[in-house]
């Protein structure tokens, strides 16, 4: 009898804790369940005869040191995953920032000028479909140095969604806004900061959000061309050459997590800058 009462109290406590967690974080439970199912299916697949990829248990066993000690630094490229990812993020920050500056500026020019739009549209549609890896040899041939070539690959991958969305946002400014600007006789500077930028801002942020994901994806292609450097892309390439599949899988997980964080960070910045009626 006492045992039944204890079990009942324990189950009640567990249910109360689960209900409280579900109320505080309603969007947390479904992803956890989905991830758990995925890991189980992955492990079952890894146990099948002839499976080439290790399961999650084997990955953790093989990369336990990398997981526990992400901050180690033995010099050269022998560094923990924290330093590898940090080096990649620095390159992404430079290439992405340049893409944002050029993309927004050129997008505004294209959006406000029909002549520029007609002139540059075929070129934009041609170049934006080229995958990041295809830019690697041409960037190396033109720049002849690994670091600038890698930054160019990130830049050329990230610029197109920013440019296109900015141009679309400028073209979508309601005609009523333009009529008001004419009636008030606003200067070009006043029109730019009081009408054009606020009206196009949601489109600009859409492009920036897409571009940050593409820039992070391009880092793999960018760093593969840079031999003997610190970076998550070269870490993956080096692990592949040494047949360390578990390290490749771990690095891919880290890349996915960082990509998710970057996307959520951009959403947070957008929520702080955009007015409530434009969200």
CSV table of C-alpha atoms in Angstrom, one decimal:
chain,number,residue,atom,x,y,z
A,1,UNK,CA,0.0,0.0,0.0
A,2,UNK,CA,2.8,2.4,0.9
A,3,UNK,CA,4.6,1.5,-2.2
A,4,UNK,CA,1.6,2.2,-4.4
A,5,UNK,CA,1.1,5.6,-2.7
A,6,UNK,CA,4.8,6.5,-3.3
A,7,UNK,CA,4.5,5.5,-6.9
A,8,UNK,CA,1.4,7.5,-7.3
A,9,UNK,CA,3.0,10.6,-5.8
A,10,UNK,CA,6.1,10.2,-8.0
A,11,UNK,CA,3.9,9.9,-11.1
A,12,UNK,CA,1.9,12.9,-10.1
A,13,UNK,CA,5.1,14.9,-9.5
A,14,UNK,CA,6.5,13.9,-12.9
A,15,UNK,CA,3.2,14.8,-14.6
A,16,UNK,CA,3.1,18.1,-12.9
A,17,UNK,CA,6.7,18.9,-13.9
A,18,UNK,CA,6.0,17.8,-17.5
A,19,UNK,CA,2.8,20.0,-17.6
A,20,UNK,CA,4.7,23.0,-16.2
A,21,UNK,CA,7.5,22.6,-18.8
A,22,UNK,CA,5.0,22.3,-21.6
A,23,UNK,CA,3.2,25.4,-20.5
A,24,UNK,CA,6.4,27.5,-20.2
A,25,UNK,CA,7.9,26.2,-23.4
A,26,UNK,CA,5.1,25.0,-25.6
A,27,UNK,CA,7.3,24.7,-28.7
A,28,UNK,CA,10.0,22.7,-27.0
A,29,UNK,CA,8.4,19.3,-26.6
A,30,UNK,CA,7.7,18.5,-30.3
A,31,UNK,CA,11.2,19.2,-31.5
A,32,UNK,CA,12.7,17.1,-28.6
A,33,UNK,CA,10.4,14.1,-29.6
A,34,UNK,CA,11.3,14.5,-33.3
A,35,UNK,CA,15.0,14.6,-32.6
A,36,UNK,CA,14.7,11.5,-30.3
A,37,UNK,CA,12.9,9.6,-33.0
A,38,UNK,CA,15.5,10.6,-35.6
A,39,UNK,CA,18.4,9.5,-33.3
A,40,UNK,CA,16.7,6.1,-32.7
A,41,UNK,CA,16.1,5.5,-36.4
A,42,UNK,CA,19.7,6.6,-37.2
A,43,UNK,CA,21.1,4.2,-34.6
A,44,UNK,CA,18.9,1.3,-35.9
A,45,UNK,CA,20.1,2.0,-39.4
A,46,UNK,CA,23.8,2.0,-38.2
A,47,UNK,CA,23.2,-1.4,-36.6
A,48,UNK,CA,22.1,-2.9,-39.9
A,49,UNK,CA,24.7,-5.2,-41.6
A,50,UNK,CA,26.8,-3.3,-44.2
A,51,UNK,CA,26.0,0.2,-42.8
A,52,UNK,CA,28.9,2.6,-43.7
A,53,UNK,CA,28.1,5.4,-41.3
A,54,UNK,CA,28.5,5.2,-37.6
A,55,UNK,CA,25.4,5.7,-35.3
A,56,UNK,CA,25.1,8.4,-32.7
A,57,UNK,CA,26.5,6.2,-30.0
A,58,UNK,CA,29.6,5.5,-32.0
A,59,UNK,CA,30.0,9.2,-33.0
A,60,UNK,CA,29.9,10.3,-29.3
A,61,UNK,CA,32.4,7.6,-28.4
A,62,UNK,CA,34.8,8.6,-31.2
A,63,UNK,CA,34.6,12.3,-30.6
A,64,UNK,CA,34.3,12.4,-26.8
A,65,UNK,CA,37.5,14.4,-26.5
A,66,UNK,CA,36.4,17.0,-29.0
A,67,UNK,CA,33.0,17.4,-27.2
A,68,UNK,CA,34.5,17.7,-23.7
A,69,UNK,CA,37.4,20.0,-24.7
A,70,UNK,CA,36.3,22.5,-27.4
A,71,UNK,CA,38.7,25.2,-26.2
A,72,UNK,CA,42.0,23.3,-26.4
A,73,UNK,CA,44.8,24.9,-28.5
A,74,UNK,CA,47.9,22.9,-29.3
A,75,UNK,CA,49.1,25.3,-32.0
A,76,UNK,CA,48.7,25.3,-35.8
A,77,UNK,CA,45.4,23.8,-36.9
A,78,UNK,CA,45.2,21.4,-33.9
A,79,UNK,CA,42.6,23.4,-32.1
A,80,UNK,CA,39.2,22.7,-30.5
A,81,UNK,CA,35.9,23.1,-32.3
A,82,UNK,CA,35.3,26.4,-30.6
A,83,UNK,CA,38.3,28.0,-32.2
A,84,UNK,CA,37.5,26.3,-35.6
A,85,UNK,CA,33.9,27.7,-35.6
A,86,UNK,CA,35.1,31.1,-34.3
A,87,UNK,CA,37.6,31.4,-37.2
A,88,UNK,CA,34.8,30.5,-39.7
A,89,UNK,CA,32.4,33.0,-38.1
A,90,UNK,CA,35.0,35.8,-38.5
A,91,UNK,CA,35.3,35.1,-42.2
A,92,UNK,CA,31.5,34.9,-42.6
A,93,UNK,CA,31.1,38.2,-40.7
A,94,UNK,CA,33.5,40.0,-43.2
A,95,UNK,CA,32.0,38.4,-46.3
A,96,UNK,CA,28.4,38.8,-45.2
A,97,UNK,CA,28.9,42.5,-44.1
A,98,UNK,CA,30.4,43.4,-47.5
A,99,UNK,CA,27.5,41.5,-49.2
A,100,UNK,CA,25.0,43.4,-47.1
A,101,UNK,CA,26.5,46.8,-47.8
A,102,UNK,CA,26.8,46.2,-51.6
A,103,UNK,CA,23.6,44.3,-51.9
A,104,UNK,CA,21.4,46.9,-50.1
A,105,UNK,CA,23.0,49.8,-52.0
A,106,UNK,CA,22.8,48.2,-55.4
A,107,UNK,CA,19.3,46.9,-54.7
A,108,UNK,CA,18.1,50.5,-53.9
A,109,UNK,CA,19.6,51.7,-57.2
A,110,UNK,CA,17.9,48.9,-59.1
A,111,UNK,CA,14.6,49.5,-57.4
A,112,UNK,CA,14.5,53.2,-58.1
A,113,UNK,CA,15.8,53.1,-61.7
A,114,UNK,CA,14.0,51.1,-64.4
A,115,UNK,CA,17.0,51.5,-66.7
A,116,UNK,CA,19.4,49.9,-64.1
A,117,UNK,CA,16.9,47.2,-63.4
A,118,UNK,CA,16.6,46.2,-67.1
A,119,UNK,CA,20.4,46.5,-67.6
A,120,UNK,CA,21.4,44.4,-64.6
A,121,UNK,CA,18.6,41.8,-64.3
A,122,UNK,CA,20.0,39.3,-66.9
A,123,UNK,CA,23.4,39.4,-65.2
A,124,UNK,CA,21.9,39.0,-61.7
A,125,UNK,CA,19.8,36.0,-62.9
A,126,UNK,CA,22.8,34.5,-64.5
A,127,UNK,CA,25.2,34.8,-61.6
A,128,UNK,CA,22.8,34.0,-58.7
A,129,UNK,CA,22.3,30.4,-59.9
A,130,UNK,CA,26.0,29.6,-59.8
A,131,UNK,CA,26.7,27.3,-56.7
A,132,UNK,CA,29.4,28.4,-54.2
A,133,UNK,CA,31.8,25.6,-55.2
A,134,UNK,CA,31.8,26.8,-58.8
A,135,UNK,CA,33.2,30.2,-57.7
A,136,UNK,CA,36.2,28.6,-55.9
A,137,UNK,CA,38.6,28.1,-58.9
A,138,UNK,CA,37.7,31.5,-60.5
A,139,UNK,CA,38.3,33.3,-57.2
A,140,UNK,CA,41.6,31.6,-56.7
A,141,UNK,CA,42.7,32.4,-60.3
A,142,UNK,CA,41.7,36.0,-59.9
A,143,UNK,CA,42.9,36.8,-56.4
A,144,UNK,CA,45.7,34.3,-56.1
A,145,UNK,CA,45.5,34.2,-52.3
A,146,UNK,CA,43.4,31.8,-50.1
A,147,UNK,CA,42.0,34.3,-47.6
A,148,UNK,CA,40.7,36.9,-50.1
A,149,UNK,CA,39.4,34.0,-52.3
A,150,UNK,CA,37.5,32.5,-49.4
A,151,UNK,CA,35.9,35.9,-48.5
A,152,UNK,CA,34.9,36.4,-52.1
A,153,UNK,CA,33.1,33.1,-52.2
A,154,UNK,CA,31.1,34.0,-49.1
A,155,UNK,CA,30.4,37.5,-50.5
A,156,UNK,CA,29.2,36.3,-53.9
A,157,UNK,CA,27.0,33.6,-52.4
A,158,UNK,CA,25.3,36.0,-49.9
A,159,UNK,CA,24.8,39.1,-52.0
A,160,UNK,CA,22.0,37.9,-54.3
A,161,UNK,CA,19.1,37.4,-51.9
A,162,UNK,CA,20.0,40.8,-50.3
A,163,UNK,CA,20.1,42.6,-53.6
A,164,UNK,CA,17.0,41.0,-55.1
A,165,UNK,CA,14.8,41.4,-52.0
A,166,UNK,CA,15.9,45.0,-51.5
A,167,UNK,CA,15.1,45.9,-55.1
A,168,UNK,CA,11.7,44.2,-54.8
A,169,UNK,CA,11.0,46.1,-51.5
A,170,UNK,CA,11.8,49.4,-53.1
A,171,UNK,CA,9.6,48.7,-56.1
A,172,UNK,CA,6.8,47.7,-53.8
A,173,UNK,CA,6.6,51.1,-52.1
A,174,UNK,CA,2.9,52.2,-52.3
A,175,UNK,CA,2.2,55.0,-54.8
A,176,UNK,CA,0.4,56.9,-52.1
A,177,UNK,CA,3.7,57.2,-50.2
A,178,UNK,CA,5.4,58.7,-53.3
A,179,UNK,CA,2.4,61.1,-53.8
A,180,UNK,CA,2.7,62.3,-50.2
A,181,UNK,CA,6.5,62.9,-50.7
A,182,UNK,CA,5.7,65.0,-53.8
A,183,UNK,CA,3.0,67.0,-52.0
A,184,UNK,CA,5.3,67.7,-49.0
A,185,UNK,CA,8.2,68.4,-51.4
A,186,UNK,CA,10.6,66.1,-49.5
A,187,UNK,CA,14.2,66.3,-50.4
A,188,UNK,CA,16.0,63.1,-51.6
A,189,UNK,CA,17.6,62.6,-48.2
A,190,UNK,CA,14.2,63.0,-46.4
A,191,UNK,CA,12.5,60.7,-48.9
A,192,UNK,CA,15.3,58.1,-48.5
A,193,UNK,CA,15.2,58.0,-44.7
A,194,UNK,CA,11.5,58.7,-44.0
A,195,UNK,CA,9.8,56.7,-46.8
A,196,UNK,CA,12.1,54.4,-48.9
A,197,UNK,CA,14.0,52.7,-46.1
A,198,UNK,CA,11.1,52.2,-43.7
A,199,UNK,CA,8.8,50.8,-46.5
A,200,UNK,CA,11.5,48.5,-47.9
A,201,UNK,CA,12.9,47.3,-44.5
A,202,UNK,CA,10.8,44.1,-44.2
A,203,UNK,CA,12.0,43.0,-47.6
A,204,UNK,CA,15.6,43.9,-46.7
A,205,UNK,CA,15.5,41.8,-43.6
A,206,UNK,CA,14.1,38.9,-45.5
A,207,UNK,CA,17.1,39.1,-47.8
A,208,UNK,CA,19.5,39.4,-44.9
A,209,UNK,CA,18.0,36.4,-43.2
A,210,UNK,CA,18.3,34.2,-46.3
A,211,UNK,CA,21.8,35.5,-46.9
A,212,UNK,CA,23.2,34.7,-43.5
A,213,UNK,CA,22.2,31.1,-44.0
A,214,UNK,CA,23.8,31.0,-47.4
A,215,UNK,CA,27.0,32.7,-46.1
A,216,UNK,CA,27.3,30.1,-43.4
A,217,UNK,CA,26.8,27.3,-45.9
A,218,UNK,CA,29.4,28.8,-48.2
A,219,UNK,CA,32.1,28.6,-45.5
A,220,UNK,CA,32.6,24.9,-46.3
A,221,UNK,CA,33.4,25.6,-49.9
A,222,UNK,CA,35.5,28.7,-49.0
A,223,UNK,CA,37.7,26.9,-46.4
A,224,UNK,CA,38.3,23.8,-48.4
A,225,UNK,CA,40.4,25.9,-50.8
A,226,UNK,CA,42.5,27.2,-47.8
A,227,UNK,CA,45.0,24.5,-46.9
A,228,UNK,CA,46.4,24.5,-43.4
A,229,UNK,CA,44.2,27.1,-41.8
A,230,UNK,CA,41.8,27.1,-38.8
A,231,UNK,CA,38.2,26.8,-39.7
A,232,UNK,CA,35.3,24.4,-39.6
A,233,UNK,CA,35.4,23.8,-43.4
A,234,UNK,CA,39.0,22.8,-43.4
A,235,UNK,CA,38.4,20.7,-40.2
A,236,UNK,CA,35.8,18.7,-42.2
A,237,UNK,CA,38.1,18.3,-45.2
A,238,UNK,CA,41.0,17.2,-43.0
A,239,UNK,CA,38.8,14.7,-41.2
A,240,UNK,CA,37.6,13.3,-44.5
A,241,UNK,CA,41.2,12.9,-45.8
A,242,UNK,CA,42.0,11.0,-42.6
A,243,UNK,CA,38.8,8.9,-42.8
A,244,UNK,CA,37.4,10.2,-39.5
A,245,UNK,CA,33.7,10.0,-40.3
A,246,UNK,CA,32.6,10.6,-36.7
A,247,UNK,CA,34.4,13.9,-36.6
A,248,UNK,CA,32.7,14.9,-39.9
A,249,UNK,CA,29.3,14.1,-38.4
A,250,UNK,CA,30.1,16.0,-35.2
A,251,UNK,CA,31.2,19.1,-37.2
A,252,UNK,CA,28.0,19.0,-39.3
A,253,UNK,CA,26.0,19.0,-36.1
A,254,UNK,CA,27.9,22.0,-34.9
A,255,UNK,CA,27.4,23.8,-38.2
A,256,UNK,CA,23.7,23.2,-38.1
A,257,UNK,CA,23.4,24.5,-34.5
A,258,UNK,CA,25.4,27.6,-35.3
A,259,UNK,CA,23.3,28.2,-38.5
A,260,UNK,CA,20.1,27.9,-36.3
A,261,UNK,CA,21.5,30.4,-33.8
A,262,UNK,CA,22.5,32.9,-36.6
A,263,UNK,CA,18.9,32.6,-38.1
A,264,UNK,CA,17.3,33.2,-34.6
A,265,UNK,CA,19.7,36.1,-34.0
A,266,UNK,CA,18.6,37.7,-37.3
A,267,UNK,CA,15.0,37.3,-36.3
A,268,UNK,CA,15.6,38.9,-33.0
A,269,UNK,CA,17.4,41.9,-34.6
A,270,UNK,CA,14.5,42.2,-37.0
A,271,UNK,CA,12.0,42.2,-34.2
A,272,UNK,CA,13.9,45.0,-32.5
A,273,UNK,CA,14.2,47.3,-35.5
A,274,UNK,CA,10.9,46.7,-37.4
A,275,UNK,CA,7.8,48.6,-36.3
A,276,UNK,CA,5.1,46.4,-34.8
A,277,UNK,CA,2.7,46.9,-37.8
A,278,UNK,CA,5.4,45.6,-40.2
A,279,UNK,CA,6.3,42.4,-38.4
